[in-house]
Amino acid sequence: VEQPPVPPFRIAIGASFTAEPVRAALQFWGRELNRDFEIRFAPYNQILQTLLDPAGEFARNTHGVNMVLLRYEDLGQFEELDAAALTQLELNAVELASALRSTPARLKEPLIVCLCPSAPAFTSNVEGAASLARARSMLEHTLAGVPGLQYLDEIEIGRLYPVEDWFDGGAEQLGR
C-alpha cells in the first residue's frame, strides 16, 4: 500500500517587524534536518489580526507550527517616549497577551511566542527599560501553562544563541 506524501512542515510567522530575513536560517535548518519547510509570513505588523482571523495564516496551518515574533516597543506608535506612551504600550501588551492566551485553543498547530530584543534606543531609556521589564513579567505569567503555547523571551534567546552585534540601525530604518 502506497503511503500519501507527507506535506511540508509549515512555519507560519506573524511579526511586529520585517521578519522575512529569518527565512534563510529556517531554510538552512530544513536542509540540515532533511525536512521540507514551507515558510509563510502574515502581513507586516498584523499580529493581533493574524491571531484573531479564522481564515488567516495561523488558522490555515494544519501541519507545522505558528510563530509570533514580537518587539515590545512595536506595540505602540509614539513620537516621544513619555508616560502616556508607555502606559498605552503596556495596555497594548496586556491586550495582545489576552489574545495570545486564548488563540491556541482555536488553532490546529502549536504557537511559539518570542519576545525579541528591543532596539537599543528603547532600552537605553530608563522608563522604557522598566516598562519592558514589567511587560516581560506580565507575558511570562499570563502565558505560562497555556496548552499549545510556548513562550520565549529575549533573555532565554540570548542565553541559547548569544550574538554580540545583532542590531542594525540602517536595516531598522529600511524595514520601517
PDB file of C-alpha atoms in Angstrom:
ATOM      1  CA  VAL A   1       0.000   0.000   0.000  1.00  0.00           C
ATOM      2  CA  GLU A   2       1.474   3.306  -1.069  1.00  0.00           C
ATOM      3  CA  GLN A   3       1.557   5.998   1.616  1.00  0.00           C
ATOM      4  CA  PRO A   4       0.416   9.504   0.683  1.00  0.00           C
ATOM      5  CA  PRO A   5       3.250  12.041   0.607  1.00  0.00           C
ATOM      6  CA  VAL A   6       3.920  13.902   3.834  1.00  0.00           C
ATOM      7  CA  PRO A   7       3.044  17.581   3.404  1.00  0.00           C
ATOM      8  CA  PRO A   8       5.823  20.077   4.064  1.00  0.00           C
ATOM      9  CA  PHE A   9       6.208  21.298   7.631  1.00  0.00           C
ATOM     10  CA  ARG A  10       4.625  24.770   7.573  1.00  0.00           C
ATOM     11  CA  ILE A  11       6.112  27.534   9.678  1.00  0.00           C
ATOM     12  CA  ALA A  12       3.623  30.410   9.764  1.00  0.00           C
ATOM     13  CA  ILE A  13       5.161  33.626  11.119  1.00  0.00           C
ATOM     14  CA  GLY A  14       3.467  36.785  12.320  1.00  0.00           C
ATOM     15  CA  ALA A  15       5.852  39.542  13.379  1.00  0.00           C
ATOM     16  CA  SER A  16       5.808  43.117  14.586  1.00  0.00           C
ATOM     17  CA  PHE A  17       8.830  43.842  12.373  1.00  0.00           C
ATOM     18  CA  THR A  18      10.144  42.783   8.973  1.00  0.00           C
ATOM     19  CA  ALA A  19      10.810  39.096   9.664  1.00  0.00           C
ATOM     20  CA  GLU A  20      11.458  37.780   6.160  1.00  0.00           C
ATOM     21  CA  PRO A  21      15.249  37.628   6.757  1.00  0.00           C
ATOM     22  CA  VAL A  22      14.669  34.622   9.086  1.00  0.00           C
ATOM     23  CA  ARG A  23      13.619  32.620   6.021  1.00  0.00           C
ATOM     24  CA  ALA A  24      17.269  31.878   5.125  1.00  0.00           C
ATOM     25  CA  ALA A  25      18.053  30.491   8.599  1.00  0.00           C
ATOM     26  CA  LEU A  26      14.907  28.350   8.625  1.00  0.00           C
ATOM     27  CA  GLN A  27      15.681  27.018   5.151  1.00  0.00           C
ATOM     28  CA  PHE A  28      19.216  26.165   6.319  1.00  0.00           C
ATOM     29  CA  TRP A  29      17.804  24.130   9.216  1.00  0.00           C
ATOM     30  CA  GLY A  30      15.324  22.459   6.901  1.00  0.00           C
ATOM     31  CA  ARG A  31      18.215  21.264   4.731  1.00  0.00           C
ATOM     32  CA  GLU A  32      20.227  20.178   7.785  1.00  0.00           C
ATOM     33  CA  LEU A  33      17.255  18.205   9.096  1.00  0.00           C
ATOM     34  CA  ASN A  34      16.459  16.825   5.631  1.00  0.00           C
ATOM     35  CA  ARG A  35      12.976  18.276   6.007  1.00  0.00           C
ATOM     36  CA  ASP A  36      10.868  20.331   3.626  1.00  0.00           C
ATOM     37  CA  PHE A  37       9.807  23.580   5.330  1.00  0.00           C
ATOM     38  CA  GLU A  38       7.080  25.769   3.892  1.00  0.00           C
ATOM     39  CA  ILE A  39       7.650  29.212   5.402  1.00  0.00           C
ATOM     40  CA  ARG A  40       4.723  31.634   5.302  1.00  0.00           C
ATOM     41  CA  PHE A  41       4.534  35.192   6.609  1.00  0.00           C
ATOM     42  CA  ALA A  42       1.469  37.021   7.842  1.00  0.00           C
ATOM     43  CA  PRO A  43       1.194  40.692   6.847  1.00  0.00           C
ATOM     44  CA  TYR A  44       3.709  43.080   8.416  1.00  0.00           C
ATOM     45  CA  ASN A  45       2.890  44.145  11.999  1.00  0.00           C
ATOM     46  CA  GLN A  46      -0.532  42.449  11.977  1.00  0.00           C
ATOM     47  CA  ILE A  47      -0.054  40.064  14.923  1.00  0.00           C
ATOM     48  CA  LEU A  48      -3.390  40.640  16.639  1.00  0.00           C
ATOM     49  CA  GLN A  49      -5.299  40.433  13.365  1.00  0.00           C
ATOM     50  CA  THR A  50      -3.486  37.202  12.417  1.00  0.00           C
ATOM     51  CA  LEU A  51      -4.256  35.661  15.807  1.00  0.00           C
ATOM     52  CA  LEU A  52      -7.956  36.502  15.529  1.00  0.00           C
ATOM     53  CA  ASP A  53      -8.534  35.824  11.810  1.00  0.00           C
ATOM     54  CA  PRO A  54     -10.354  32.455  11.415  1.00  0.00           C
ATOM     55  CA  ALA A  55      -9.065  32.276   7.810  1.00  0.00           C
ATOM     56  CA  GLY A  56      -5.566  33.711   8.434  1.00  0.00           C
ATOM     57  CA  GLU A  57      -2.101  32.151   8.192  1.00  0.00           C
ATOM     58  CA  PHE A  58      -2.235  30.627  11.673  1.00  0.00           C
ATOM     59  CA  ALA A  59      -5.733  29.184  11.307  1.00  0.00           C
ATOM     60  CA  ARG A  60      -4.854  27.628   7.908  1.00  0.00           C
ATOM     61  CA  ASN A  61      -1.761  25.895   9.263  1.00  0.00           C
ATOM     62  CA  THR A  62      -2.520  22.184   9.616  1.00  0.00           C
ATOM     63  CA  HIS A  63       0.975  20.687   9.551  1.00  0.00           C
ATOM     64  CA  GLY A  64       3.640  22.630  11.400  1.00  0.00           C
ATOM     65  CA  VAL A  65       3.987  25.448  13.889  1.00  0.00           C
ATOM     66  CA  ASN A  66       2.831  29.061  14.225  1.00  0.00           C
ATOM     67  CA  MET A  67       5.234  31.716  15.459  1.00  0.00           C
ATOM     68  CA  VAL A  68       4.783  35.224  16.811  1.00  0.00           C
ATOM     69  CA  LEU A  69       7.929  37.356  16.737  1.00  0.00           C
ATOM     70  CA  LEU A  70       7.376  40.464  18.798  1.00  0.00           C
ATOM     71  CA  ARG A  71       9.399  43.502  19.760  1.00  0.00           C
ATOM     72  CA  TYR A  72       7.754  45.176  22.707  1.00  0.00           C
ATOM     73  CA  GLU A  73       8.131  48.764  21.510  1.00  0.00           C
ATOM     74  CA  ASP A  74       6.449  47.857  18.205  1.00  0.00           C
ATOM     75  CA  LEU A  75       3.153  47.554  20.122  1.00  0.00           C
ATOM     76  CA  GLY A  76       2.992  51.334  20.349  1.00  0.00           C
ATOM     77  CA  GLN A  77       3.370  54.198  17.988  1.00  0.00           C
ATOM     78  CA  PHE A  78       4.824  57.191  19.682  1.00  0.00           C
ATOM     79  CA  GLU A  79       6.806  60.228  18.719  1.00  0.00           C
ATOM     80  CA  GLU A  80       8.021  60.762  22.260  1.00  0.00           C
ATOM     81  CA  LEU A  81       8.644  58.092  24.865  1.00  0.00           C
ATOM     82  CA  ASP A  82       6.712  59.700  27.710  1.00  0.00           C
ATOM     83  CA  ALA A  83       4.473  58.362  30.494  1.00  0.00           C
ATOM     84  CA  ALA A  84       1.354  58.391  28.297  1.00  0.00           C
ATOM     85  CA  ALA A  85       3.104  56.451  25.517  1.00  0.00           C
ATOM     86  CA  LEU A  86       4.432  53.853  27.973  1.00  0.00           C
ATOM     87  CA  THR A  87       1.009  53.454  29.595  1.00  0.00           C
ATOM     88  CA  GLN A  88      -0.553  52.821  26.173  1.00  0.00           C
ATOM     89  CA  LEU A  89       2.254  50.427  25.290  1.00  0.00           C
ATOM     90  CA  GLU A  90       1.621  48.388  28.445  1.00  0.00           C
ATOM     91  CA  LEU A  91      -2.145  48.342  27.785  1.00  0.00           C
ATOM     92  CA  ASN A  92      -1.481  47.111  24.242  1.00  0.00           C
ATOM     93  CA  ALA A  93       0.759  44.364  25.645  1.00  0.00           C
ATOM     94  CA  VAL A  94      -1.999  43.221  28.017  1.00  0.00           C
ATOM     95  CA  GLU A  95      -4.492  43.119  25.117  1.00  0.00           C
ATOM     96  CA  LEU A  96      -2.075  41.082  22.999  1.00  0.00           C
ATOM     97  CA  ALA A  97      -1.323  38.711  25.896  1.00  0.00           C
ATOM     98  CA  SER A  98      -5.038  38.055  26.289  1.00  0.00           C
ATOM     99  CA  ALA A  99      -5.360  37.221  22.585  1.00  0.00           C
ATOM    100  CA  LEU A 100      -2.235  35.034  22.725  1.00  0.00           C
ATOM    101  CA  ARG A 101      -3.602  33.153  25.723  1.00  0.00           C
ATOM    102  CA  SER A 102      -6.899  32.298  24.008  1.00  0.00           C
ATOM    103  CA  THR A 103      -5.615  31.615  20.483  1.00  0.00           C
ATOM    104  CA  PRO A 104      -4.050  28.118  20.818  1.00  0.00           C
ATOM    105  CA  ALA A 105      -7.454  26.591  21.601  1.00  0.00           C
ATOM    106  CA  ARG A 106      -8.642  27.698  18.131  1.00  0.00           C
ATOM    107  CA  LEU A 107      -5.542  26.537  16.227  1.00  0.00           C
ATOM    108  CA  LYS A 108      -4.702  23.125  14.847  1.00  0.00           C
ATOM    109  CA  GLU A 109      -0.955  23.635  15.401  1.00  0.00           C
ATOM    110  CA  PRO A 110       1.080  24.959  18.357  1.00  0.00           C
ATOM    111  CA  LEU A 111       2.003  28.597  18.833  1.00  0.00           C
ATOM    112  CA  ILE A 112       5.502  29.778  19.731  1.00  0.00           C
ATOM    113  CA  VAL A 113       5.713  33.354  21.037  1.00  0.00           C
ATOM    114  CA  CYS A 114       9.122  35.032  21.022  1.00  0.00           C
ATOM    115  CA  LEU A 115       9.653  38.348  22.753  1.00  0.00           C
ATOM    116  CA  CYS A 116      12.591  39.554  20.688  1.00  0.00           C
ATOM    117  CA  PRO A 117      15.227  42.089  21.793  1.00  0.00           C
ATOM    118  CA  SER A 118      14.176  45.718  21.764  1.00  0.00           C
ATOM    119  CA  ALA A 119      16.103  48.398  19.952  1.00  0.00           C
ATOM    120  CA  PRO A 120      18.977  49.864  21.993  1.00  0.00           C
ATOM    121  CA  ALA A 121      17.386  53.324  21.796  1.00  0.00           C
ATOM    122  CA  PHE A 122      14.329  51.954  23.613  1.00  0.00           C
ATOM    123  CA  THR A 123      16.150  50.004  26.317  1.00  0.00           C
ATOM    124  CA  SER A 124      18.660  52.797  26.988  1.00  0.00           C
ATOM    125  CA  ASN A 125      15.718  54.889  28.195  1.00  0.00           C
ATOM    126  CA  VAL A 126      15.253  54.135  31.918  1.00  0.00           C
ATOM    127  CA  GLU A 127      11.457  54.309  31.765  1.00  0.00           C
ATOM    128  CA  GLY A 128      11.388  52.255  28.550  1.00  0.00           C
ATOM    129  CA  ALA A 129      13.580  49.558  30.115  1.00  0.00           C
ATOM    130  CA  ALA A 130      11.364  49.467  33.226  1.00  0.00           C
ATOM    131  CA  SER A 131       8.229  49.183  31.068  1.00  0.00           C
ATOM    132  CA  LEU A 132       9.821  46.330  29.117  1.00  0.00           C
ATOM    133  CA  ALA A 133      10.673  44.521  32.367  1.00  0.00           C
ATOM    134  CA  ARG A 134       7.052  44.837  33.536  1.00  0.00           C
ATOM    135  CA  ALA A 135       5.760  43.599  30.173  1.00  0.00           C
ATOM    136  CA  ARG A 136       8.195  40.666  30.162  1.00  0.00           C
ATOM    137  CA  SER A 137       6.984  39.618  33.602  1.00  0.00           C
ATOM    138  CA  MET A 138       3.339  40.040  32.614  1.00  0.00           C
ATOM    139  CA  LEU A 139       3.785  37.978  29.436  1.00  0.00           C
ATOM    140  CA  GLU A 140       5.672  35.250  31.281  1.00  0.00           C
ATOM    141  CA  HIS A 141       2.926  34.948  33.907  1.00  0.00           C
ATOM    142  CA  THR A 142      -0.014  35.333  31.517  1.00  0.00           C
ATOM    143  CA  LEU A 143       1.261  32.791  29.002  1.00  0.00           C
ATOM    144  CA  ALA A 144       2.670  30.225  31.444  1.00  0.00           C
ATOM    145  CA  GLY A 145       0.996  26.852  31.254  1.00  0.00           C
ATOM    146  CA  VAL A 146      -1.220  27.612  28.247  1.00  0.00           C
ATOM    147  CA  PRO A 147      -1.662  24.330  26.349  1.00  0.00           C
ATOM    148  CA  GLY A 148      -0.304  24.597  22.809  1.00  0.00           C
ATOM    149  CA  LEU A 149       1.758  27.721  23.527  1.00  0.00           C
ATOM    150  CA  GLN A 150       5.493  28.047  24.158  1.00  0.00           C
ATOM    151  CA  TYR A 151       6.854  31.420  25.308  1.00  0.00           C
ATOM    152  CA  LEU A 152      10.490  32.504  24.895  1.00  0.00           C
ATOM    153  CA  ASP A 153      11.846  35.895  25.782  1.00  0.00           C
ATOM    154  CA  GLU A 154      14.931  37.783  24.715  1.00  0.00           C
ATOM    155  CA  ILE A 155      16.864  36.686  27.795  1.00  0.00           C
ATOM    156  CA  GLU A 156      16.371  32.993  27.005  1.00  0.00           C
ATOM    157  CA  ILE A 157      17.075  33.588  23.315  1.00  0.00           C
ATOM    158  CA  GLY A 158      20.311  35.410  24.218  1.00  0.00           C
ATOM    159  CA  ARG A 159      21.343  32.592  26.543  1.00  0.00           C
ATOM    160  CA  LEU A 160      20.743  29.952  23.874  1.00  0.00           C
ATOM    161  CA  TYR A 161      22.065  31.940  20.934  1.00  0.00           C
ATOM    162  CA  PRO A 162      24.423  34.726  22.002  1.00  0.00           C
ATOM    163  CA  VAL A 163      25.046  37.337  19.313  1.00  0.00           C
ATOM    164  CA  GLU A 164      27.022  40.479  20.062  1.00  0.00           C
ATOM    165  CA  ASP A 165      26.150  42.758  17.147  1.00  0.00           C
ATOM    166  CA  TRP A 166      22.520  41.868  16.497  1.00  0.00           C
ATOM    167  CA  PHE A 167      21.092  45.363  15.893  1.00  0.00           C
ATOM    168  CA  ASP A 168      21.476  47.155  12.556  1.00  0.00           C
ATOM    169  CA  GLY A 169      20.144  50.710  12.717  1.00  0.00           C
ATOM    170  CA  GLY A 170      20.217  51.128   8.937  1.00  0.00           C
ATOM    171  CA  ALA A 171      18.236  47.950   8.396  1.00  0.00           C
ATOM    172  CA  GLU A 172      15.801  49.118  11.095  1.00  0.00           C
ATOM    173  CA  GLN A 173      15.086  52.292   9.136  1.00  0.00           C
ATOM    174  CA  LEU A 174      14.726  50.406   5.841  1.00  0.00           C
ATOM    175  CA  GLY A 175      12.418  47.828   7.405  1.00  0.00           C
ATOM    176  CA  ARG A 176      10.019  50.511   8.542  1.00  0.00           C
TER     177      ARG A 176
END
